[in-house]
Short mmCIF file of C-alpha atoms and ligand atoms in Angstrom, two decimals:
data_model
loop_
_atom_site.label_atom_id
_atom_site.label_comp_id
_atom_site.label_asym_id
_atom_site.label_seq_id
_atom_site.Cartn_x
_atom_site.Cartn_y
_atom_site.Cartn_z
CA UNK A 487 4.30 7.85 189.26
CA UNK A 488 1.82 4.98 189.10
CA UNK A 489 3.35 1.51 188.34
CA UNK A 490 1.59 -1.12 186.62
CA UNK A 491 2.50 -4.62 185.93
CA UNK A 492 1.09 -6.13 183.33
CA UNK A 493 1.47 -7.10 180.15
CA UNK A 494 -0.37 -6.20 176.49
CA UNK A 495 -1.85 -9.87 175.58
CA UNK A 496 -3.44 -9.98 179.14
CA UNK A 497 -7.36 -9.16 178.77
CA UNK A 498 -7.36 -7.94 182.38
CA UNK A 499 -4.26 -5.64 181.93
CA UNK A 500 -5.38 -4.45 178.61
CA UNK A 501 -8.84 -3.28 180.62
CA UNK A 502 -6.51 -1.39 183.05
CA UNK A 503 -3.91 0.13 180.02
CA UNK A 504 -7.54 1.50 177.80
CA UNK A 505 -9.19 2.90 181.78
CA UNK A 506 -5.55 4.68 182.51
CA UNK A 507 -5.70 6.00 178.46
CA UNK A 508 -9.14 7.13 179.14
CA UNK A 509 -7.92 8.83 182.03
CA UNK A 510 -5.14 10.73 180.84
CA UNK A 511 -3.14 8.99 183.36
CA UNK A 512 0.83 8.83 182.68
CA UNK A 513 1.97 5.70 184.63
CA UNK A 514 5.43 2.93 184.07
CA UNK A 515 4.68 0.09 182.82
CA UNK A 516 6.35 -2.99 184.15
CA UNK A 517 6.10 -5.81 182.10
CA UNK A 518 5.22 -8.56 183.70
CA UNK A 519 3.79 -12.16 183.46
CA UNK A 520 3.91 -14.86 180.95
CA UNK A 521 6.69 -14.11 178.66
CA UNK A 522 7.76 -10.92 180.50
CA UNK A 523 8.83 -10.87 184.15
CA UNK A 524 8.25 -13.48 186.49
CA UNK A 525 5.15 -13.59 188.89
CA UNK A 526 6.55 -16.30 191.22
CA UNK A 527 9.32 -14.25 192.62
CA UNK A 528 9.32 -13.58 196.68
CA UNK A 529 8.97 -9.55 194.98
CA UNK A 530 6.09 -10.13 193.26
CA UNK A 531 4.02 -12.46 195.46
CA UNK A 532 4.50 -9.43 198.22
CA UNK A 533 2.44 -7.21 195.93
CA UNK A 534 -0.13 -10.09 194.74
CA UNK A 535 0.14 -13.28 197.24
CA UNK A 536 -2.02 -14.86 193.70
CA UNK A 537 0.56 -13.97 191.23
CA UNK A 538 -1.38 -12.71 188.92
CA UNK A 539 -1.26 -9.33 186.60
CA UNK A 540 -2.94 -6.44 186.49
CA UNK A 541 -1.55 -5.01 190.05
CA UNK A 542 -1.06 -1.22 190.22
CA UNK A 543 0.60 0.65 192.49
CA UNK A 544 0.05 4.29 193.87
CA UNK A 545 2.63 5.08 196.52
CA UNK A 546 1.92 2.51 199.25
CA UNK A 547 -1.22 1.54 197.85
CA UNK A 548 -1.15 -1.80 195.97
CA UNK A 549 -4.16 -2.77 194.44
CA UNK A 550 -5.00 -6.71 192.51
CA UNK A 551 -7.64 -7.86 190.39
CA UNK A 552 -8.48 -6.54 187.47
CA UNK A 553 -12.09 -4.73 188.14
CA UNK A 554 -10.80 -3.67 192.01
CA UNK A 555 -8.06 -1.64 189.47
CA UNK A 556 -10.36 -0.26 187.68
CA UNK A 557 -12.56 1.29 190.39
CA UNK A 558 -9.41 1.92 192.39
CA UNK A 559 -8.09 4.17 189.52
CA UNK A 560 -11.85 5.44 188.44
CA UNK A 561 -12.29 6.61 192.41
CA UNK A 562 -9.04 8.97 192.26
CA UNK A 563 -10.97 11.64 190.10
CA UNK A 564 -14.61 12.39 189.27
CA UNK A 565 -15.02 11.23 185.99
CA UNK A 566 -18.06 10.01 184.07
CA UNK A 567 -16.67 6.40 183.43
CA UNK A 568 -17.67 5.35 187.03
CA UNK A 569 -20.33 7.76 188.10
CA UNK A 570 -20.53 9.61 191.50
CA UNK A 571 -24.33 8.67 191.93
CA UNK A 572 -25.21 5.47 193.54
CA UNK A 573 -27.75 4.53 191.23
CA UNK A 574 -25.66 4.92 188.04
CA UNK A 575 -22.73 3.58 190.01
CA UNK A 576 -24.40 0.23 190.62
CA UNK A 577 -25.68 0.29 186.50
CA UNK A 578 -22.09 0.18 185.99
CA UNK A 579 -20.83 -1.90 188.50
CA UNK A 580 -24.09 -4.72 187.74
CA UNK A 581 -22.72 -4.83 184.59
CA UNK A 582 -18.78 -5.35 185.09
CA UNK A 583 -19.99 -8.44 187.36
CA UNK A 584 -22.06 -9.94 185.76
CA UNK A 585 -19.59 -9.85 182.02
CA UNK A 586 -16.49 -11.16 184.82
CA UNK A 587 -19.26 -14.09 186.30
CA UNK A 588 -21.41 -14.66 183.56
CA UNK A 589 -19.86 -13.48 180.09
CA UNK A 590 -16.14 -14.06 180.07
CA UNK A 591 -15.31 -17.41 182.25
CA UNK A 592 -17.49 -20.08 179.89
CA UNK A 593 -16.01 -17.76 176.84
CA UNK A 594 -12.41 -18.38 178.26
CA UNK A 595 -12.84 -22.24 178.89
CA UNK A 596 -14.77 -22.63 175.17
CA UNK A 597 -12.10 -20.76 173.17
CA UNK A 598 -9.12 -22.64 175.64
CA UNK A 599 -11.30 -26.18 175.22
CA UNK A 600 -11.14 -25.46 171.46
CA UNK A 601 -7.33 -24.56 171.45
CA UNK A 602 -6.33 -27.79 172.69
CA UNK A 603 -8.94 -29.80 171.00
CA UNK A 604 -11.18 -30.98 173.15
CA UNK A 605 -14.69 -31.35 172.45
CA UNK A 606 -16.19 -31.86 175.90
CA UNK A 607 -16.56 -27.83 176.72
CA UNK A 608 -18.63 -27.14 173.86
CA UNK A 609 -21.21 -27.41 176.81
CA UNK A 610 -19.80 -23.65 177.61
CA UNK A 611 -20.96 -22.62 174.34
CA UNK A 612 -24.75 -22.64 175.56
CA UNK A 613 -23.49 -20.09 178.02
CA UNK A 614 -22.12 -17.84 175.79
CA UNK A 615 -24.93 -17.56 173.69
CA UNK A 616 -26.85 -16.73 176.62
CA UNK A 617 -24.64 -13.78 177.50
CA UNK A 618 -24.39 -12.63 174.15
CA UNK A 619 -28.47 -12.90 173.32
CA UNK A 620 -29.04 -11.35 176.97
CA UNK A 621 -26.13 -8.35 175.74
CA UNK A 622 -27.58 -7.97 172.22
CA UNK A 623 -30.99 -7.29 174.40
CA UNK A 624 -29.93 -4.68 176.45
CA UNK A 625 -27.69 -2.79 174.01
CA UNK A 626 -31.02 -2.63 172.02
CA UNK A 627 -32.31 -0.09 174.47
CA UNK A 628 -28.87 2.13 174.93
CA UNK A 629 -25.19 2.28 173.36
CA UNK A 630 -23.11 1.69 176.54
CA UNK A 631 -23.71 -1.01 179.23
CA UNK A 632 -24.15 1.37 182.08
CA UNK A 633 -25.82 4.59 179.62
CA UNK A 634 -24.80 7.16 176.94
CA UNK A 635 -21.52 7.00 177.14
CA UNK A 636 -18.97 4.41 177.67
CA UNK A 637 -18.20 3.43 181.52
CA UNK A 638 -16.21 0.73 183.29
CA UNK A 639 -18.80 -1.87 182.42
CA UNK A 640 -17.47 -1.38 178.70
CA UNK A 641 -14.13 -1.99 179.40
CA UNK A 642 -14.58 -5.02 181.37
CA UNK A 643 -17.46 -6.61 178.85
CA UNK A 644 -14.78 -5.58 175.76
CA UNK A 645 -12.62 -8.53 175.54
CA UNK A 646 -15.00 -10.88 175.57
CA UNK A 647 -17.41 -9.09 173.38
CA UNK A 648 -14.43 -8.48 170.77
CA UNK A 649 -13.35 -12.82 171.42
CA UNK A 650 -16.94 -13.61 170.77
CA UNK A 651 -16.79 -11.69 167.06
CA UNK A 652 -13.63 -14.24 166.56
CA UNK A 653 -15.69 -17.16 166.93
CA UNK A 654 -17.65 -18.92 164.11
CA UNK A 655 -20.76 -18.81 166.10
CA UNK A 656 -20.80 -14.84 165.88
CA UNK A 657 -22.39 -15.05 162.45
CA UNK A 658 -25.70 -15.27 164.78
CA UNK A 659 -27.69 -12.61 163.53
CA UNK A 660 -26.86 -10.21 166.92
CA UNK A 661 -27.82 -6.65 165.40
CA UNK A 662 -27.11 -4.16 168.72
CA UNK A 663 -24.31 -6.42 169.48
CA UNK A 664 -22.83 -6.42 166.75
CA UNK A 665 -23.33 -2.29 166.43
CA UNK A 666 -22.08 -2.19 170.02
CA UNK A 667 -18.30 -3.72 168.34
CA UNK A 668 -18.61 -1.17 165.54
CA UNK A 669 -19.09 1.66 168.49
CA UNK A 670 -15.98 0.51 170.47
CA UNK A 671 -13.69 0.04 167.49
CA UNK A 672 -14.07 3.70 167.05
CA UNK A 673 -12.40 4.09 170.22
CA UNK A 674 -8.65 4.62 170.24
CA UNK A 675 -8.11 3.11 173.36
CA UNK A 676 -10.47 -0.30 172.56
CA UNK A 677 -8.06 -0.64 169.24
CA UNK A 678 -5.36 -0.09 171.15
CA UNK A 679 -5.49 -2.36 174.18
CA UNK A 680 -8.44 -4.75 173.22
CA UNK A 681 -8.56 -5.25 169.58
CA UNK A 682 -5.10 -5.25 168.19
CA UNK A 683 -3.08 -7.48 170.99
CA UNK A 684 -5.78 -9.64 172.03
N1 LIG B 1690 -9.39 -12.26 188.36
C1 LIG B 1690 -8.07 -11.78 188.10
C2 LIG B 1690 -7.44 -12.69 187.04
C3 LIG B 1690 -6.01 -12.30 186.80
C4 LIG B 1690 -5.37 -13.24 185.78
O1 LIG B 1690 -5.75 -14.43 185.65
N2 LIG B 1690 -4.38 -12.71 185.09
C5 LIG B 1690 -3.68 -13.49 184.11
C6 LIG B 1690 -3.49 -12.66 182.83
S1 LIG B 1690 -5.06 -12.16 182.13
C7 LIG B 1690 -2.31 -13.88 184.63
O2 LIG B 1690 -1.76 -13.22 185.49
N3 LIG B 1690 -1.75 -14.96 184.08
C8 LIG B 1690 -0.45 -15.44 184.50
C9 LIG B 1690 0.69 -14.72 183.85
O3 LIG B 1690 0.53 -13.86 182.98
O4 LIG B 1690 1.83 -15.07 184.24
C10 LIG B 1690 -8.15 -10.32 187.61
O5 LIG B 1690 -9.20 -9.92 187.09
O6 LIG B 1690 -7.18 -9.57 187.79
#
């Protein structure tokens, strides 16, 4: 059976627990990281020299970072989340870079710069708005990043889109945005993985 190490309050294992739940994929779960089971160990550095969680593992196949997991696990089976065409394939995958370059890393130092107080990375919060406006654009024109119907580019934009409704600054009047969150909270596996532990 697939093994996964991860653990539930980690955005990029909770993107890997909601693609596996899509999936219908049974797999054991091995907790792992902070809190849970060490990533430093000789054991664990073997199966990510960065020692870092998501890392999945198929047989002999051990696969790291978070979005290579994702297409890793979306390339086993057809399936509509990562679609077979190259043109709707690279819609996706445009998408799932640009919310892990562009979205989530000045989102990540803003809400950590505000945790411990410091004022200096409010500079990041220019950046977020920029993602956000340039999201609440293109989810004017469709209901999924990459179409129709929710893909991999969801799951990877979802944490940050569900952090960004935390912050004070989402009262920004963000309309497709904003019905984008309503669409993904009536997914089971977005409420399970993304909303409640994160
Ligand atoms: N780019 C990597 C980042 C992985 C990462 O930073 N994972 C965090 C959790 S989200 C981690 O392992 N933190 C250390 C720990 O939990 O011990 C990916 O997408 O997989």
């Amino acid at each position: 059976m697939l093994k996964v190490y991860g653990r539930a309050n980690s955005s990029n294992s909770a993107k890997v627990f909601w693609l596996l739940d899509e999936l219908g994929e049974d797999y054991e779960l091995i907790l792992t990281g902070r809190g849970f089971g060490a990533t430093d160990t000789p054991e664990f550095l073997a199966l990510n020299p960065f020692g870092k969680v998501p890392v999945v593992q198929d047989g002999e196949t051990v696969v790291w970072e978070s979005n290579a997991v994702l297409r890793y696990l979306a390339g086993r089976q057809p399936n509509a989340l990562w679609p077979a065409d190259p043109a709707g394939r690279s819609l996706a995958d445009r998408w799932m870079d640009w919310a892990s370059i562009s979205l989530t890393p000045p989102l990540t130092r803003l809400r950590k710069a505000r945790a411990a107080g410091k004022a200096e990375a409010e500079a990041d919060l220019a950046a977020v708005i920029k993602a956000v406006e340039a999201l609440d654009a293109w989810l004017a024109r469709q209901p999924y990043l990459a179409g129709e119907t929710l893909s991999l580019a969801d799951i990877v934009a979802a944490p940050s889109v569900h952090r960004w409704f935390r912050l004070p600054e989402s009262s920004l009047p963000l309309p497709a945005l904003a019905r984008y969150r309503d669409r993904l909270e009536t997914n089971e596996g977005y409420c399970r993985h993304i909303r409640t532990p994160l």
